[in-house]
Amino acid sequence: MTNPLLFLLAALTLVAIPGPNHLYITTRSIGEGRRAGVVSALGVETGTLVHIAAAAAGLSAVVAASATAFGFLRYAGAAYLVYLAYRTLRSRHRLGEMELAPQPIHRVYLDGALVNVLNPKVVLFFLAFLPQFVDQDAGAVPLQIAVMGLATGLIGLVSDIAYALAAGSIGGWLRARPAFQRRQRYLTSMIYLGLGAVAVFAGPSARRA
């Protein structure tokens, strides 16, 4: 790896910039509480591990180079977010017709993992960012990519959890307001649909989500 300090500074800067994953985690935490937000963060970064393994094995380059494979990933990710929007609209808490029903914690984790695994922008991020810091003379390029990917994922996890905790505090205040409760399902669904649109239009200029 060339200049590890420069890599860490670049990774910190990119991960700190709010992106779709942060918005997804924030939405989940506001709607369902801190626990759901933190579990979503763990799910999202589990998805990052899949991307790291794919990048180290060279599969990410294959996916990005194939219009068919990349298109499938892009539309599958968008379709899953549309499904989350639909499920949210159909969800109703027993105590309130308009209130969002909390999801089982294992489903929250799986949702986070799938949202990230099916996010084509993460594929592009690992292809565009990590190779810049690979030292070809040092050999073991897959190992270098794996180490840098894990470091980026760890930084991302800390950032994601920070967003989840902050959003959970805000969400507790909002959920106590009847006006927010009446609109909560619709607002959450609209955000998921917006993230789906972002996935559809993901392109080569995309940075890490």
Coordinates of C-alpha atoms in Angstrom, one line a residue:
M1 CA 0.0 0.0 0.0
T2 CA 1.4 3.4 -0.9
N3 CA 1.3 6.1 1.7
P4 CA -1.1 4.5 4.4
L5 CA -1.6 7.9 6.1
L6 CA -2.8 9.5 2.9
F7 CA -5.2 6.6 2.3
L8 CA -6.6 6.9 5.8
L9 CA -7.2 10.6 5.4
A10 CA -8.9 10.1 2.0
A11 CA -11.0 7.3 3.4
L12 CA -12.1 9.4 6.4
T13 CA -13.0 12.3 4.1
L14 CA -15.1 10.1 1.7
V15 CA -16.8 8.1 4.4
A16 CA -17.7 11.2 6.4
I17 CA -19.6 12.8 3.5
P18 CA -23.3 11.9 3.9
G19 CA -24.5 9.4 1.3
P20 CA -27.4 7.1 0.5
N21 CA -26.3 4.5 3.2
H22 CA -26.3 7.3 5.8
L23 CA -29.7 8.4 4.7
Y24 CA -31.0 4.8 4.9
I25 CA -29.7 4.3 8.4
T26 CA -30.9 7.7 9.5
T27 CA -34.4 7.0 8.2
R28 CA -34.5 3.6 9.9
S29 CA -33.3 5.0 13.2
I30 CA -35.7 7.9 13.2
G31 CA -38.6 5.6 12.3
E32 CA -37.9 2.6 14.5
G33 CA -35.4 3.8 17.1
R34 CA -31.7 3.7 17.9
R35 CA -31.6 -0.1 18.1
A36 CA -32.9 -0.5 14.6
G37 CA -30.5 2.2 13.3
V38 CA -27.5 0.5 14.9
V39 CA -28.5 -3.0 13.6
S40 CA -29.0 -1.4 10.1
A41 CA -25.5 0.0 10.3
L42 CA -24.2 -3.5 11.1
G43 CA -26.1 -4.9 8.2
V44 CA -24.9 -2.3 5.8
E45 CA -21.3 -2.9 6.7
T46 CA -21.8 -6.7 6.5
G47 CA -22.8 -5.9 2.9
T48 CA -19.5 -3.9 2.6
L49 CA -17.6 -7.1 3.5
V50 CA -19.2 -8.8 0.5
H51 CA -18.0 -5.9 -1.7
I52 CA -14.5 -6.1 -0.3
A53 CA -14.3 -9.9 -1.0
A54 CA -15.6 -9.3 -4.5
A55 CA -13.1 -6.5 -5.1
A56 CA -10.2 -8.5 -3.8
A57 CA -11.2 -11.5 -6.0
G58 CA -11.6 -9.2 -9.1
L59 CA -15.3 -9.8 -9.4
S60 CA -16.2 -6.1 -8.9
A61 CA -14.2 -5.3 -12.1
V62 CA -16.1 -8.0 -14.0
V63 CA -19.5 -6.7 -12.8
A64 CA -18.6 -3.1 -13.6
A65 CA -17.3 -4.0 -17.1
S66 CA -20.4 -6.0 -18.0
A67 CA -23.4 -3.8 -18.9
T68 CA -25.7 -6.8 -18.2
A69 CA -24.3 -7.6 -14.8
F70 CA -24.1 -4.0 -13.6
G71 CA -27.6 -3.3 -14.9
F72 CA -29.0 -6.4 -13.1
L73 CA -27.3 -5.2 -9.8
R74 CA -28.6 -1.7 -10.3
Y75 CA -32.2 -2.6 -11.0
A76 CA -32.2 -5.4 -8.3
G77 CA -31.1 -2.8 -5.7
A78 CA -33.7 -0.3 -6.9
A79 CA -36.4 -3.0 -6.8
Y80 CA -35.5 -4.0 -3.3
L81 CA -35.8 -0.4 -2.1
V82 CA -39.2 -0.1 -3.8
Y83 CA -40.2 -3.2 -2.0
L84 CA -39.1 -1.6 1.3
A85 CA -41.2 1.4 0.5
Y86 CA -44.2 -0.8 -0.2
R87 CA -43.7 -2.8 2.9
T88 CA -43.5 0.4 5.0
L89 CA -46.7 1.7 3.5
R90 CA -48.4 -1.6 4.4
S91 CA -47.0 -1.6 7.9
R92 CA -49.4 -0.4 10.7
H93 CA -48.8 -0.4 14.4
R94 CA -51.6 -1.9 16.5
L95 CA -51.8 1.2 18.6
G96 CA -52.0 3.7 15.7
E97 CA -53.4 3.3 12.2
M98 CA -50.8 5.7 10.8
E99 CA -47.8 4.8 13.0
L100 CA -44.9 2.7 11.5
A101 CA -44.7 -0.8 12.9
P102 CA -41.2 -1.8 14.1
Q103 CA -39.7 -4.7 12.1
P104 CA -38.1 -7.8 13.7
I105 CA -34.5 -7.1 14.4
H106 CA -33.2 -9.9 12.1
R107 CA -35.2 -8.4 9.2
V108 CA -33.7 -5.0 9.9
Y109 CA -30.2 -6.5 9.8
L110 CA -30.9 -8.4 6.5
D111 CA -32.5 -5.3 5.0
G112 CA -29.3 -3.3 5.7
A113 CA -27.1 -6.0 4.3
L114 CA -29.1 -6.4 1.1
V115 CA -29.5 -2.7 0.5
N116 CA -25.7 -2.4 0.5
V117 CA -24.9 -5.6 -1.4
L118 CA -27.3 -4.5 -4.2
N119 CA -25.9 -0.9 -4.3
P120 CA -23.9 -0.5 -7.5
K121 CA -22.3 2.7 -6.3
V122 CA -20.4 0.7 -3.7
V123 CA -19.0 -1.5 -6.5
L124 CA -17.8 1.6 -8.3
F125 CA -16.4 3.1 -5.2
F126 CA -14.1 0.1 -4.6
L127 CA -13.0 0.1 -8.2
A128 CA -12.3 3.8 -8.3
F129 CA -10.9 4.5 -4.9
L130 CA -8.9 1.5 -3.6
P131 CA -6.7 0.9 -6.7
Q132 CA -5.3 4.4 -6.3
F133 CA -3.4 3.3 -3.2
V134 CA -2.2 -0.1 -4.3
D135 CA 1.5 -0.6 -4.5
Q136 CA 2.2 -2.9 -7.5
D137 CA 5.8 -3.4 -6.4
A138 CA 4.7 -4.7 -3.0
G139 CA 2.8 -7.6 -4.6
A140 CA -0.2 -9.4 -3.1
V141 CA -2.6 -6.9 -4.6
P142 CA -5.8 -8.8 -3.5
L143 CA -4.4 -8.7 0.1
Q144 CA -3.8 -4.9 -0.1
I145 CA -7.3 -4.3 -1.4
A146 CA -8.8 -6.5 1.3
V147 CA -6.8 -4.6 4.1
M148 CA -7.7 -1.2 2.7
G149 CA -11.3 -2.3 2.2
L150 CA -11.6 -3.5 5.8
A151 CA -10.1 -0.3 7.1
T152 CA -12.7 1.7 5.0
G153 CA -15.4 -0.6 6.3
L154 CA -14.4 0.0 9.9
I155 CA -14.4 3.7 9.4
G156 CA -17.8 3.4 7.7
L157 CA -19.2 1.4 10.6
V158 CA -18.1 4.1 13.2
S159 CA -19.7 6.8 11.0
D160 CA -22.9 4.7 10.4
I161 CA -23.3 4.1 14.2
A162 CA -22.8 7.8 14.9
Y163 CA -25.6 8.6 12.4
A164 CA -27.8 5.9 13.9
L165 CA -27.4 7.2 17.5
A166 CA -27.9 10.8 16.6
A167 CA -30.9 10.0 14.4
G168 CA -32.4 7.8 17.1
S169 CA -32.4 10.8 19.5
I170 CA -34.1 13.0 17.0
G171 CA -36.5 10.2 16.2
G172 CA -37.6 9.8 19.8
W173 CA -38.5 13.5 19.9
L174 CA -40.3 13.3 16.5
R175 CA -42.2 10.1 17.3
A176 CA -43.8 11.8 20.3
R177 CA -45.4 14.3 18.0
P178 CA -48.8 13.2 16.6
A179 CA -48.3 15.2 13.4
F180 CA -45.1 13.2 12.7
Q181 CA -46.8 9.9 13.5
R182 CA -49.5 10.6 11.0
R183 CA -47.0 11.1 8.2
Q184 CA -44.2 8.8 9.3
R185 CA -45.0 5.9 7.0
Y186 CA -45.4 8.1 4.0
L187 CA -42.2 10.1 4.6
T188 CA -40.2 6.9 5.1
S189 CA -41.6 5.3 2.0
M190 CA -40.7 8.4 -0.1
I191 CA -37.1 8.3 1.1
Y192 CA -36.9 4.6 0.1
L193 CA -38.3 5.4 -3.3
G194 CA -35.8 8.3 -3.6
L195 CA -32.9 5.9 -2.8
G196 CA -34.2 3.5 -5.4
A197 CA -34.1 6.3 -8.0
V198 CA -30.5 7.0 -7.0
A199 CA -29.6 3.3 -7.5
V200 CA -31.2 3.3 -10.9
F201 CA -29.2 6.3 -12.1
A202 CA -25.9 5.1 -10.5
G203 CA -23.1 5.6 -13.0
P204 CA -19.3 5.7 -13.3
S205 CA -19.0 9.0 -11.5
A206 CA -20.6 7.5 -8.3
R207 CA -18.7 7.7 -5.0
R208 CA -19.2 5.5 -2.0
A209 CA -22.7 5.5 -0.7

